């Protein structure tokens, strides 16, 4: 009986450390392309910017003059690559943006 229990326990534990675990690609956030950014014009209302770029990932509740569009991508458990775009407003009108874009967007 003890040998059977030891055998079952050994088989169970080897199943937990199987080396061929499948890891998926993980994408999160807003996918914004360079073409979408170049179509922004100074003076655009906030609603038009949202229609073009989508809803921002983060809105600062203290300072409404900035909106943050962040996109992260991790390929099969590897390094996380990040793209950040900060959109600035003057009142309710688009002013300018700062962007750190990825060379390629892996989602496409």
mmCIF file of N, CA, C and O in Angstrom:
data_model
loop_
_atom_site.group_PDB
_atom_site.id
_atom_site.type_symbol
_atom_site.label_atom_id
_atom_site.label_comp_id
_atom_site.label_asym_id
_atom_site.label_seq_id
_atom_site.Cartn_x
_atom_site.Cartn_y
_atom_site.Cartn_z
ATOM 1 N N UNK A 1 0.812 -1.194 0.000
ATOM 2 C CA UNK A 1 0.000 0.000 0.000
ATOM 3 C C UNK A 1 0.860 1.265 0.000
ATOM 4 O O UNK A 1 0.534 2.244 -0.656
ATOM 5 N N UNK A 2 1.951 1.218 0.772
ATOM 6 C CA UNK A 2 2.843 2.373 0.827
ATOM 7 C C UNK A 2 3.537 2.601 -0.517
ATOM 8 O O UNK A 2 3.747 3.741 -0.921
ATOM 9 N N UNK A 3 3.873 1.514 -1.194
ATOM 10 C CA UNK A 3 4.518 1.651 -2.502
ATOM 11 C C UNK A 3 3.559 2.258 -3.521
ATOM 12 O O UNK A 3 3.949 3.089 -4.333
ATOM 13 N N UNK A 4 2.291 1.879 -3.460
ATOM 14 C CA UNK A 4 1.293 2.433 -4.372
ATOM 15 C C UNK A 4 1.078 3.916 -4.101
ATOM 16 O O UNK A 4 1.002 4.720 -5.033
ATOM 17 N N UNK A 5 1.022 4.289 -2.841
ATOM 18 C CA UNK A 5 0.866 5.704 -2.472
ATOM 19 C C UNK A 5 2.075 6.512 -2.933
ATOM 20 O O UNK A 5 1.928 7.618 -3.460
ATOM 21 N N UNK A 6 3.264 5.974 -2.748
ATOM 22 C CA UNK A 6 4.483 6.663 -3.178
ATOM 23 C C UNK A 6 4.507 6.811 -4.694
ATOM 24 O O UNK A 6 4.901 7.860 -5.226
ATOM 25 N N UNK A 7 4.073 5.783 -5.419
ATOM 26 C CA UNK A 7 4.034 5.841 -6.880
ATOM 27 C C UNK A 7 3.040 6.898 -7.363
ATOM 28 O O UNK A 7 3.354 7.703 -8.256
ATOM 29 N N UNK A 8 1.866 6.929 -6.793
ATOM 30 C CA UNK A 8 0.848 7.912 -7.170
ATOM 31 C C UNK A 8 1.330 9.322 -6.852
ATOM 32 O O UNK A 8 1.175 10.239 -7.658
ATOM 33 N N UNK A 9 1.924 9.502 -5.686
ATOM 34 C CA UNK A 9 2.439 10.817 -5.301
ATOM 35 C C UNK A 9 3.557 11.262 -6.240
ATOM 36 O O UNK A 9 3.614 12.422 -6.656
ATOM 37 N N UNK A 10 4.432 10.352 -6.638
ATOM 38 C CA UNK A 10 5.524 10.668 -7.565
ATOM 39 C C UNK A 10 4.973 11.068 -8.934
ATOM 40 O O UNK A 10 5.417 12.055 -9.528
ATOM 41 N N UNK A 11 4.005 10.332 -9.440
ATOM 42 C CA UNK A 11 3.400 10.665 -10.723
ATOM 43 C C UNK A 11 2.684 12.016 -10.669
ATOM 44 O O UNK A 11 2.739 12.800 -11.617
ATOM 45 N N UNK A 12 2.031 12.286 -9.571
ATOM 46 C CA UNK A 12 1.329 13.562 -9.418
ATOM 47 C C UNK A 12 2.311 14.733 -9.412
ATOM 48 O O UNK A 12 2.095 15.749 -10.068
ATOM 49 N N UNK A 13 3.408 14.596 -8.706
ATOM 50 C CA UNK A 13 4.393 15.673 -8.609
ATOM 51 C C UNK A 13 5.132 15.895 -9.932
ATOM 52 O O UNK A 13 5.467 17.019 -10.262
ATOM 53 N N UNK A 14 5.380 14.856 -10.706
ATOM 54 C CA UNK A 14 6.055 15.044 -11.991
ATOM 55 C C UNK A 14 5.140 15.750 -12.985
ATOM 56 O O UNK A 14 5.615 16.436 -13.879
ATOM 57 N N UNK A 15 3.853 15.605 -12.835
ATOM 58 C CA UNK A 15 2.914 16.315 -13.701
ATOM 59 C C UNK A 15 2.921 17.809 -13.452
ATOM 60 O O UNK A 15 2.630 18.608 -14.331
ATOM 61 N N UNK A 16 3.293 18.227 -12.261
ATOM 62 C CA UNK A 16 3.309 19.653 -11.920
ATOM 63 C C UNK A 16 4.507 20.384 -12.515
ATOM 64 O O UNK A 16 4.478 21.598 -12.640
ATOM 65 N N UNK A 17 5.553 19.681 -12.841
ATOM 66 C CA UNK A 17 6.757 20.331 -13.353
ATOM 67 C C UNK A 17 6.988 20.015 -14.824
ATOM 68 O O UNK A 17 8.110 20.003 -15.293
ATOM 69 N N UNK A 18 5.943 19.788 -15.548
ATOM 70 C CA UNK A 18 6.051 19.490 -16.979
ATOM 71 C C UNK A 18 6.712 20.662 -17.694
ATOM 72 O O UNK A 18 6.272 21.802 -17.575
ATOM 73 N N UNK A 19 7.817 20.424 -18.438
ATOM 74 C CA UNK A 19 8.576 21.534 -19.025
ATOM 75 C C UNK A 19 7.904 22.198 -20.225
ATOM 76 O O UNK A 19 8.297 23.287 -20.612
ATOM 77 N N UNK A 20 6.904 21.600 -20.835
ATOM 78 C CA UNK A 20 6.315 22.151 -22.047
ATOM 79 C C UNK A 20 5.093 23.004 -21.792
ATOM 80 O O UNK A 20 4.107 22.878 -22.490
ATOM 81 N N UNK A 21 5.146 23.884 -20.798
ATOM 82 C CA UNK A 21 3.998 24.727 -20.488
ATOM 83 C C UNK A 21 3.837 25.782 -21.575
ATOM 84 O O UNK A 21 4.794 26.460 -21.949
ATOM 85 N N UNK A 22 2.634 25.905 -22.089
ATOM 86 C CA UNK A 22 2.349 26.870 -23.159
ATOM 87 C C UNK A 22 2.155 28.252 -22.559
ATOM 88 O O UNK A 22 1.367 28.426 -21.634
ATOM 89 N N UNK A 23 2.872 29.230 -23.064
ATOM 90 C CA UNK A 23 2.740 30.612 -22.603
ATOM 91 C C UNK A 23 2.173 31.446 -23.742
ATOM 92 O O UNK A 23 2.610 31.333 -24.870
ATOM 93 N N UNK A 24 1.218 32.288 -23.414
ATOM 94 C CA UNK A 24 0.544 33.082 -24.434
ATOM 95 C C UNK A 24 1.138 34.480 -24.525
ATOM 96 O O UNK A 24 1.807 34.946 -23.607
ATOM 97 N N UNK A 25 0.862 35.146 -25.638
ATOM 98 C CA UNK A 25 1.210 36.553 -25.787
ATOM 99 C C UNK A 25 0.176 37.377 -25.031
ATOM 100 O O UNK A 25 -1.013 37.099 -25.096
ATOM 101 N N UNK A 26 0.634 38.401 -24.312
ATOM 102 C CA UNK A 26 -0.261 39.235 -23.515
ATOM 103 C C UNK A 26 -0.164 40.664 -24.033
ATOM 104 O O UNK A 26 0.911 41.249 -24.055
ATOM 105 N N UNK A 27 -1.310 41.224 -24.446
ATOM 106 C CA UNK A 27 -1.377 42.612 -24.894
ATOM 107 C C UNK A 27 -2.393 43.339 -24.025
ATOM 108 O O UNK A 27 -3.453 42.804 -23.761
ATOM 109 N N UNK A 28 -2.056 44.542 -23.625
ATOM 110 C CA UNK A 28 -2.969 45.328 -22.813
ATOM 111 C C UNK A 28 -2.855 46.788 -23.211
ATOM 112 O O UNK A 28 -1.782 47.268 -23.537
ATOM 113 N N UNK A 29 -3.975 47.481 -23.158
ATOM 114 C CA UNK A 29 -3.967 48.919 -23.376
ATOM 115 C C UNK A 29 -4.486 49.336 -24.735
ATOM 116 O O UNK A 29 -5.161 48.588 -25.427
ATOM 117 N N UNK A 30 -4.144 50.576 -25.094
ATOM 118 C CA UNK A 30 -4.607 51.199 -26.323
ATOM 119 C C UNK A 30 -3.592 51.008 -27.439
ATOM 120 O O UNK A 30 -2.435 51.377 -27.294
ATOM 121 N N UNK A 31 -4.048 50.474 -28.556
ATOM 122 C CA UNK A 31 -3.190 50.363 -29.734
ATOM 123 C C UNK A 31 -3.383 51.646 -30.545
ATOM 124 O O UNK A 31 -4.442 51.882 -31.110
ATOM 125 N N UNK A 32 -2.363 52.489 -30.558
ATOM 126 C CA UNK A 32 -2.410 53.758 -31.288
ATOM 127 C C UNK A 32 -1.263 53.747 -32.286
ATOM 128 O O UNK A 32 -0.115 53.516 -31.919
ATOM 129 N N UNK A 33 -1.577 54.003 -33.539
ATOM 130 C CA UNK A 33 -0.556 54.003 -34.589
ATOM 131 C C UNK A 33 -0.035 55.417 -34.842
ATOM 132 O O UNK A 33 -0.648 56.406 -34.448
ATOM 133 N N UNK A 34 1.080 55.494 -35.541
ATOM 134 C CA UNK A 34 1.676 56.775 -35.893
ATOM 135 C C UNK A 34 0.755 57.560 -36.837
ATOM 136 O O UNK A 34 0.677 58.780 -36.755
ATOM 137 N N UNK A 35 0.030 56.861 -37.707
ATOM 138 C CA UNK A 35 -0.898 57.524 -38.630
ATOM 139 C C UNK A 35 -2.031 58.216 -37.864
ATOM 140 O O UNK A 35 -2.459 59.311 -38.227
ATOM 141 N N UNK A 36 -2.517 57.572 -36.823
ATOM 142 C CA UNK A 36 -3.576 58.189 -36.010
ATOM 143 C C UNK A 36 -3.062 59.425 -35.291
ATOM 144 O O UNK A 36 -3.768 60.428 -35.185
ATOM 145 N N UNK A 37 -1.824 59.370 -34.822
ATOM 146 C CA UNK A 37 -1.251 60.525 -34.129
ATOM 147 C C UNK A 37 -1.033 61.700 -35.072
ATOM 148 O O UNK A 37 -1.252 62.852 -34.697
ATOM 149 N N UNK A 38 -0.602 61.417 -36.298
ATOM 150 C CA UNK A 38 -0.357 62.519 -37.238
ATOM 151 C C UNK A 38 -1.661 63.164 -37.711
ATOM 152 O O UNK A 38 -1.641 64.277 -38.213
ATOM 153 N N UNK A 39 -2.783 62.487 -37.546
ATOM 154 C CA UNK A 39 -4.059 63.089 -37.947
ATOM 155 C C UNK A 39 -4.649 63.995 -36.872
ATOM 156 O O UNK A 39 -5.687 64.615 -37.096
ATOM 157 N N UNK A 40 -3.978 64.090 -35.717
ATOM 158 C CA UNK A 40 -4.428 65.027 -34.681
ATOM 159 C C UNK A 40 -4.061 66.452 -35.088
ATOM 160 O O UNK A 40 -2.957 66.697 -35.578
ATOM 161 N N UNK A 41 -4.984 67.367 -34.882
ATOM 162 C CA UNK A 41 -4.748 68.783 -35.198
ATOM 163 C C UNK A 41 -4.978 69.622 -33.960
ATOM 164 O O UNK A 41 -5.897 69.353 -33.185
ATOM 165 N N UNK A 42 -4.155 70.643 -33.788
ATOM 166 C CA UNK A 42 -4.314 71.548 -32.651
ATOM 167 C C UNK A 42 -5.700 72.181 -32.690
ATOM 168 O O UNK A 42 -6.198 72.555 -33.751
ATOM 169 N N UNK A 43 -6.336 72.234 -31.530
ATOM 170 C CA UNK A 43 -7.658 72.828 -31.433
ATOM 171 C C UNK A 43 -8.803 71.823 -31.529
ATOM 172 O O UNK A 43 -9.961 72.184 -31.367
ATOM 173 N N UNK A 44 -8.496 70.551 -31.799
ATOM 174 C CA UNK A 44 -9.541 69.520 -31.855
ATOM 175 C C UNK A 44 -10.204 69.392 -30.483
ATOM 176 O O UNK A 44 -9.516 69.437 -29.466
ATOM 177 N N UNK A 45 -11.524 69.220 -30.440
ATOM 178 C CA UNK A 45 -12.159 68.993 -29.141
ATOM 179 C C UNK A 45 -11.789 67.605 -28.585
ATOM 180 O O UNK A 45 -11.440 66.693 -29.333
ATOM 181 N N UNK A 46 -11.867 67.482 -27.282
ATOM 182 C CA UNK A 46 -11.511 66.240 -26.597
ATOM 183 C C UNK A 46 -12.312 65.042 -27.128
ATOM 184 O O UNK A 46 -11.786 63.955 -27.296
ATOM 185 N N UNK A 47 -13.581 65.253 -27.427
ATOM 186 C CA UNK A 47 -14.425 64.163 -27.919
ATOM 187 C C UNK A 47 -13.945 63.647 -29.274
ATOM 188 O O UNK A 47 -14.018 62.454 -29.559
ATOM 189 N N UNK A 48 -13.434 64.534 -30.114
ATOM 190 C CA UNK A 48 -12.926 64.122 -31.424
ATOM 191 C C UNK A 48 -11.611 63.346 -31.281
ATOM 192 O O UNK A 48 -11.368 62.394 -32.014
ATOM 193 N N UNK A 49 -10.785 63.746 -30.319
ATOM 194 C CA UNK A 49 -9.546 63.017 -30.048
ATOM 195 C C UNK A 49 -9.883 61.612 -29.555
ATOM 196 O O UNK A 49 -9.288 60.629 -29.988
ATOM 197 N N UNK A 50 -10.889 61.495 -28.686
ATOM 198 C CA UNK A 50 -11.314 60.184 -28.186
ATOM 199 C C UNK A 50 -11.877 59.330 -29.310
ATOM 200 O O UNK A 50 -11.681 58.110 -29.327
ATOM 201 N N UNK A 51 -12.590 59.940 -30.249
ATOM 202 C CA UNK A 51 -13.133 59.188 -31.383
ATOM 203 C C UNK A 51 -12.001 58.654 -32.265
ATOM 204 O O UNK A 51 -12.114 57.579 -32.847
ATOM 205 N N UNK A 52 -10.909 59.386 -32.355
ATOM 206 C CA UNK A 52 -9.785 58.991 -33.192
ATOM 207 C C UNK A 52 -8.867 57.972 -32.506
ATOM 208 O O UNK A 52 -8.493 56.961 -33.100
ATOM 209 N N UNK A 53 -8.518 58.231 -31.236
ATOM 210 C CA UNK A 53 -7.548 57.390 -30.533
ATOM 211 C C UNK A 53 -8.179 56.351 -29.613
ATOM 212 O O UNK A 53 -7.504 55.416 -29.190
ATOM 213 N N UNK A 54 -9.433 56.531 -29.265
ATOM 214 C CA UNK A 54 -10.076 55.653 -28.289
ATOM 215 C C UNK A 54 -10.058 56.290 -26.915
ATOM 216 O O UNK A 54 -9.517 57.375 -26.704
ATOM 217 N N UNK A 55 -10.629 55.601 -25.975
ATOM 218 C CA UNK A 55 -10.676 56.098 -24.600
ATOM 219 C C UNK A 55 -9.303 55.955 -23.965
ATOM 220 O O UNK A 55 -8.679 54.899 -24.074
ATOM 221 N N UNK A 56 -8.813 56.997 -23.292
ATOM 222 C CA UNK A 56 -7.491 56.893 -22.673
ATOM 223 C C UNK A 56 -7.482 55.862 -21.552
ATOM 224 O O UNK A 56 -8.492 55.622 -20.897
ATOM 225 N N UNK A 57 -6.325 55.257 -21.349
ATOM 226 C CA UNK A 57 -6.184 54.255 -20.306
ATOM 227 C C UNK A 57 -6.220 54.894 -18.924
ATOM 228 O O UNK A 57 -6.817 54.356 -17.999
ATOM 229 N N UNK A 58 -5.608 56.059 -18.788
ATOM 230 C CA UNK A 58 -5.540 56.737 -17.495
ATOM 231 C C UNK A 58 -5.857 58.212 -17.668
ATOM 232 O O UNK A 58 -5.340 58.866 -18.568
ATOM 233 N N UNK A 59 -6.701 58.703 -16.780
ATOM 234 C CA UNK A 59 -7.002 60.129 -16.715
ATOM 235 C C UNK A 59 -6.619 60.601 -15.324
ATOM 236 O O UNK A 59 -7.037 60.008 -14.329
ATOM 237 N N UNK A 60 -5.816 61.632 -15.258
ATOM 238 C CA UNK A 60 -5.402 62.184 -13.978
ATOM 239 C C UNK A 60 -6.560 62.985 -13.396
ATOM 240 O O UNK A 60 -6.957 63.999 -13.971
ATOM 241 N N UNK A 61 -7.134 62.595 -12.261
ATOM 242 C CA UNK A 61 -8.282 63.322 -11.712
ATOM 243 C C UNK A 61 -7.930 64.715 -11.191
ATOM 244 O O UNK A 61 -8.800 65.565 -11.061
ATOM 245 N N UNK A 62 -6.658 64.959 -10.922
ATOM 246 C CA UNK A 62 -6.236 66.262 -10.408
ATOM 247 C C UNK A 62 -5.943 67.234 -11.542
ATOM 248 O O UNK A 62 -6.272 68.408 -11.475
ATOM 249 N N UNK A 63 -5.336 66.728 -12.611
ATOM 250 C CA UNK A 63 -4.938 67.567 -13.741
ATOM 251 C C UNK A 63 -5.608 67.031 -15.006
ATOM 252 O O UNK A 63 -5.130 66.085 -15.621
ATOM 253 N N UNK A 64 -6.716 67.625 -15.415
ATOM 254 C CA UNK A 64 -7.466 67.151 -16.579
ATOM 255 C C UNK A 64 -6.855 67.588 -17.909
ATOM 256 O O UNK A 64 -7.414 67.301 -18.956
ATOM 257 N N UNK A 65 -5.706 68.242 -17.862
ATOM 258 C CA UNK A 65 -5.076 68.696 -19.100
ATOM 259 C C UNK A 65 -4.236 67.603 -19.760
ATOM 260 O O UNK A 65 -3.652 67.836 -20.811
ATOM 261 N N UNK A 66 -4.173 66.414 -19.167
ATOM 262 C CA UNK A 66 -3.383 65.312 -19.734
ATOM 263 C C UNK A 66 -4.205 64.025 -19.743
ATOM 264 O O UNK A 66 -4.974 63.760 -18.834
ATOM 265 N N UNK A 67 -3.980 63.227 -20.773
ATOM 266 C CA UNK A 67 -4.553 61.885 -20.847
ATOM 267 C C UNK A 67 -3.455 60.934 -21.302
ATOM 268 O O UNK A 67 -2.607 61.303 -22.109
ATOM 269 N N UNK A 68 -3.480 59.726 -20.779
ATOM 270 C CA UNK A 68 -2.407 58.766 -21.013
ATOM 271 C C UNK A 68 -2.930 57.562 -21.789
ATOM 272 O O UNK A 68 -3.899 56.933 -21.393
ATOM 273 N N UNK A 69 -2.260 57.251 -22.879
ATOM 274 C CA UNK A 69 -2.546 56.068 -23.688
ATOM 275 C C UNK A 69 -1.332 55.151 -23.574
ATOM 276 O O UNK A 69 -0.238 55.497 -24.025
ATOM 277 N N UNK A 70 -1.513 54.000 -22.957
ATOM 278 C CA UNK A 70 -0.414 53.069 -22.716
ATOM 279 C C UNK A 70 -0.761 51.728 -23.357
ATOM 280 O O UNK A 70 -1.897 51.270 -23.285
ATOM 281 N N UNK A 71 0.219 51.117 -23.988
ATOM 282 C CA UNK A 71 0.068 49.791 -24.580
ATOM 283 C C UNK A 71 1.268 48.954 -24.169
ATOM 284 O O UNK A 71 2.417 49.395 -24.297
ATOM 285 N N UNK A 72 1.028 47.760 -23.639
ATOM 286 C CA UNK A 72 2.117 46.853 -23.288
ATOM 287 C C UNK A 72 1.930 45.533 -24.027
ATOM 288 O O UNK A 72 0.804 45.109 -24.283
ATOM 289 N N UNK A 73 3.053 44.909 -24.349
ATOM 290 C CA UNK A 73 3.041 43.631 -25.054
ATOM 291 C C UNK A 73 4.122 42.741 -24.470
ATOM 292 O O UNK A 73 5.265 43.163 -24.306
ATOM 293 N N UNK A 74 3.741 41.506 -24.142
ATOM 294 C CA UNK A 74 4.692 40.519 -23.643
ATOM 295 C C UNK A 74 4.546 39.267 -24.486
ATOM 296 O O UNK A 74 3.481 38.659 -24.528
ATOM 297 N N UNK A 75 5.616 38.886 -25.157
ATOM 298 C CA UNK A 75 5.585 37.704 -26.026
ATOM 299 C C UNK A 75 6.021 36.469 -25.243
ATOM 300 O O UNK A 75 7.163 36.348 -24.836
ATOM 301 N N UNK A 76 5.068 35.572 -25.009
ATOM 302 C CA UNK A 76 5.298 34.261 -24.397
ATOM 303 C C UNK A 76 6.164 34.296 -23.149
ATOM 304 O O UNK A 76 7.150 33.576 -23.021
ATOM 305 N N UNK A 77 5.832 35.172 -22.222
ATOM 306 C CA UNK A 77 6.544 35.234 -20.949
ATOM 307 C C UNK A 77 7.872 35.949 -21.012
ATOM 308 O O UNK A 77 8.622 35.940 -20.041
ATOM 309 N N UNK A 78 8.175 36.604 -22.127
ATOM 310 C CA UNK A 78 9.450 37.313 -22.281
ATOM 311 C C UNK A 78 9.384 38.717 -21.678
ATOM 312 O O UNK A 78 8.587 38.999 -20.788
ATOM 313 N N UNK A 79 10.221 39.586 -22.199
ATOM 314 C CA UNK A 79 10.267 40.965 -21.716
ATOM 315 C C UNK A 79 9.004 41.720 -22.114
ATOM 316 O O UNK A 79 8.438 41.485 -23.180
ATOM 317 N N UNK A 80 8.606 42.648 -21.263
ATOM 318 C CA UNK A 80 7.437 43.481 -21.541
ATOM 319 C C UNK A 80 7.900 44.722 -22.292
ATOM 320 O O UNK A 80 8.797 45.433 -21.844
ATOM 321 N N UNK A 81 7.287 44.949 -23.463
ATOM 322 C CA UNK A 81 7.575 46.158 -24.252
ATOM 323 C C UNK A 81 6.416 47.117 -24.064
ATOM 324 O O UNK A 81 5.258 46.696 -24.028
ATOM 325 N N UNK A 82 6.731 48.401 -23.956
ATOM 326 C CA UNK A 82 5.702 49.387 -23.618
ATOM 327 C C UNK A 82 5.730 50.570 -24.576
ATOM 328 O O UNK A 82 6.791 51.012 -24.995
ATOM 329 N N UNK A 83 4.555 51.058 -24.885
ATOM 330 C CA UNK A 83 4.377 52.251 -25.713
ATOM 331 C C UNK A 83 3.572 53.256 -24.885
ATOM 332 O O UNK A 83 2.547 52.896 -24.314
ATOM 333 N N UNK A 84 4.050 54.494 -24.803
ATOM 334 C CA UNK A 84 3.361 55.523 -24.013
ATOM 335 C C UNK A 84 3.086 56.759 -24.860
ATOM 336 O O UNK A 84 3.958 57.223 -25.584
ATOM 337 N N UNK A 85 1.877 57.265 -24.712
ATOM 338 C CA UNK A 85 1.508 58.505 -25.387
ATOM 339 C C UNK A 85 0.800 59.382 -24.362
ATOM 340 O O UNK A 85 -0.127 58.932 -23.689
ATOM 341 N N UNK A 86 1.244 60.619 -24.247
ATOM 342 C CA UNK A 86 0.590 61.585 -23.368
ATOM 343 C C UNK A 86 -0.013 62.664 -24.257
ATOM 344 O O UNK A 86 0.694 63.291 -25.046
ATOM 345 N N UNK A 87 -1.322 62.850 -24.145
ATOM 346 C CA UNK A 87 -2.029 63.854 -24.937
ATOM 347 C C UNK A 87 -2.311 65.039 -24.027
ATOM 348 O O UNK A 87 -2.870 64.878 -22.934
ATOM 349 N N UNK A 88 -1.940 66.240 -24.470
ATOM 350 C CA UNK A 88 -2.123 67.461 -23.681
ATOM 351 C C UNK A 88 -3.270 68.290 -24.246
ATOM 352 O O UNK A 88 -3.449 68.366 -25.453
ATOM 353 N N UNK A 89 -4.008 68.905 -23.348
ATOM 354 C CA UNK A 89 -5.138 69.755 -23.720
ATOM 355 C C UNK A 89 -4.964 71.138 -23.118
ATOM 356 O O UNK A 89 -4.394 71.302 -22.042
ATOM 357 N N UNK A 90 -5.490 72.124 -23.817
ATOM 358 C CA UNK A 90 -5.596 73.478 -23.304
ATOM 359 C C UNK A 90 -7.092 73.736 -23.144
ATOM 360 O O UNK A 90 -7.782 73.992 -24.129
ATOM 361 N N UNK A 91 -7.589 73.586 -21.927
ATOM 362 C CA UNK A 91 -9.032 73.620 -21.706
ATOM 363 C C UNK A 91 -9.621 72.312 -22.203
ATOM 364 O O UNK A 91 -9.292 71.241 -21.715
ATOM 365 N N UNK A 92 -10.473 72.385 -23.216
ATOM 366 C CA UNK A 92 -11.056 71.182 -23.801
ATOM 367 C C UNK A 92 -10.556 70.966 -25.232
ATOM 368 O O UNK A 92 -11.102 70.162 -25.970
ATOM 369 N N UNK A 93 -9.509 71.687 -25.623
ATOM 370 C CA UNK A 93 -8.973 71.603 -26.984
ATOM 371 C C UNK A 93 -7.602 70.929 -26.975
ATOM 372 O O UNK A 93 -6.768 71.204 -26.114
ATOM 373 N N UNK A 94 -7.382 70.062 -27.971
ATOM 374 C CA UNK A 94 -6.097 69.377 -28.102
ATOM 375 C C UNK A 94 -4.985 70.379 -28.331
ATOM 376 O O UNK A 94 -5.101 71.302 -29.142
ATOM 377 N N UNK A 95 -3.870 70.197 -27.598
ATOM 378 C CA UNK A 95 -2.730 71.080 -27.723
ATOM 379 C C UNK A 95 -1.568 70.376 -28.449
ATOM 380 O O UNK A 95 -1.167 70.781 -29.524
ATOM 381 N N UNK A 96 -1.043 69.316 -27.851
ATOM 382 C CA UNK A 96 0.064 68.558 -28.439
ATOM 383 C C UNK A 96 0.153 67.203 -27.749
ATOM 384 O O UNK A 96 -0.603 66.920 -26.823
ATOM 385 N N UNK A 97 1.095 66.384 -28.191
ATOM 386 C CA UNK A 97 1.288 65.079 -27.568
ATOM 387 C C UNK A 97 2.775 64.754 -27.481
ATOM 388 O O UNK A 97 3.596 65.320 -28.192
ATOM 389 N N UNK A 98 3.100 63.844 -26.563
ATOM 390 C CA UNK A 98 4.432 63.260 -26.462
ATOM 391 C C UNK A 98 4.257 61.764 -26.637
ATOM 392 O O UNK A 98 3.334 61.181 -26.068
ATOM 393 N N UNK A 99 5.137 61.133 -27.406
ATOM 394 C CA UNK A 99 4.959 59.706 -27.679
ATOM 395 C C UNK A 99 6.282 58.960 -27.645
ATOM 396 O O UNK A 99 7.302 59.462 -28.127
ATOM 397 N N UNK A 100 6.245 57.777 -27.055
ATOM 398 C CA UNK A 100 7.322 56.800 -27.122
ATOM 399 C C UNK A 100 6.702 55.562 -27.761
ATOM 400 O O UNK A 100 6.075 54.749 -27.085
ATOM 401 N N UNK A 101 6.835 55.449 -29.071
ATOM 402 C CA UNK A 101 6.174 54.364 -29.812
ATOM 403 C C UNK A 101 7.106 53.176 -29.986
ATOM 404 O O UNK A 101 8.333 53.336 -30.032
ATOM 405 N N UNK A 102 6.520 52.007 -30.121
ATOM 406 C CA UNK A 102 7.265 50.814 -30.470
ATOM 407 C C UNK A 102 7.586 50.860 -31.965
ATOM 408 O O UNK A 102 6.859 51.471 -32.744
ATOM 409 N N UNK A 103 8.676 50.205 -32.370
ATOM 410 C CA UNK A 103 9.012 50.173 -33.797
ATOM 411 C C UNK A 103 7.908 49.503 -34.586
ATOM 412 O O UNK A 103 7.558 49.920 -35.686
ATOM 413 N N UNK A 104 7.364 48.432 -34.041
ATOM 414 C CA UNK A 104 6.244 47.745 -34.669
ATOM 415 C C UNK A 104 5.226 47.403 -33.592
ATOM 416 O O UNK A 104 5.583 47.151 -32.455
ATOM 417 N N UNK A 105 3.968 47.424 -33.977
ATOM 418 C CA UNK A 105 2.924 47.039 -33.040
ATOM 419 C C UNK A 105 2.669 45.553 -33.253
ATOM 420 O O UNK A 105 2.158 45.157 -34.294
ATOM 421 N N UNK A 106 3.025 44.722 -32.276
ATOM 422 C CA UNK A 106 2.909 43.271 -32.469
ATOM 423 C C UNK A 106 1.496 42.759 -32.628
ATOM 424 O O UNK A 106 1.289 41.637 -33.034
ATOM 425 N N UNK A 107 0.497 43.558 -32.349
ATOM 426 C CA UNK A 107 -0.891 43.114 -32.449
ATOM 427 C C UNK A 107 -1.303 42.891 -33.898
ATOM 428 O O UNK A 107 -2.241 42.176 -34.168
ATOM 429 N N UNK A 108 -0.608 43.502 -34.844
ATOM 430 C CA UNK A 108 -0.987 43.385 -36.242
ATOM 431 C C UNK A 108 -0.255 42.265 -36.920
ATOM 432 O O UNK A 108 0.812 41.942 -36.687
#
